[in-house]
């Protein structure tokens, strides 16, 4: 009886694994105290249909004091997106509403919060440099990373 139960549990665990999203099509990104993203480089496999980023704010501050989000743009767009975002203000998470240059984004989080964003990989092109950053004022200088599509 005990042996059979063990087998059943093992089968359930295998079934659970099979239903989970492929690990390489998702990644956890930590927004850390000291305005750091970990990791600061992401490689998206072209074999993925969609890619999911789970942002974890590992700090303790409020959203107003030191919020973190994860915003993806082409590297050449980031300066203009940031300039427009600062003008859009805190009510818009420092992002211009409807900005088509923003390829993916999470909400602004406070310490301890987690958010997930999933975007179609067809949005990315091989050979194009992408940058992700936190749009909270004065965070982006340090709080940014690069993303590429792996052909
Ligand atoms: Cu931040």
mmCIF file with all atom_site columns, C-alpha atoms and ligand atoms in Angstrom, residues 66-69 108 134 136 139 143, ligand 1:
data_model
loop_
_atom_site.group_PDB
_atom_site.id
_atom_site.type_symbol
_atom_site.label_atom_id
_atom_site.label_alt_id
_atom_site.label_comp_id
_atom_site.label_asym_id
_atom_site.label_entity_id
_atom_site.label_seq_id
_atom_site.pdbx_PDB_ins_code
_atom_site.Cartn_x
_atom_site.Cartn_y
_atom_site.Cartn_z
_atom_site.occupancy
_atom_site.B_iso_or_equiv
_atom_site.pdbx_formal_charge
_atom_site.auth_seq_id
_atom_site.auth_comp_id
_atom_site.auth_asym_id
_atom_site.auth_atom_id
_atom_site.pdbx_PDB_model_num
ATOM   1  C  CA  . UNK A 1 66  ? 11.391 53.381 -3.949  1.00 0.00 ? 66  UNK A CA  1
ATOM   2  C  CA  . UNK A 1 67  ? 9.062  51.534 -6.272  1.00 0.00 ? 67  UNK A CA  1
ATOM   3  C  CA  . UNK A 1 68  ? 10.375 49.144 -8.891  1.00 0.00 ? 68  UNK A CA  1
ATOM   4  C  CA  . UNK A 1 69  ? 8.923  48.052 -12.207 1.00 0.00 ? 69  UNK A CA  1
ATOM   5  C  CA  . UNK A 1 108 ? 5.165  49.645 -10.211 1.00 0.00 ? 108 UNK A CA  1
ATOM   6  C  CA  . UNK A 1 134 ? 12.908 50.695 -13.794 1.00 0.00 ? 134 UNK A CA  1
ATOM   7  C  CA  . UNK A 1 136 ? 11.003 55.175 -10.970 1.00 0.00 ? 136 UNK A CA  1
ATOM   8  C  CA  . UNK A 1 139 ? 16.542 54.501 -10.645 1.00 0.00 ? 139 UNK A CA  1
ATOM   9  C  CA  . UNK A 1 143 ? 18.586 49.822 -12.601 1.00 0.00 ? 143 UNK A CA  1
HETATM 10 CU CU1 . LIG B 2 .   ? 13.192 51.032 -9.102  1.00 0.00 ? 1   LIG B CU1 1
#
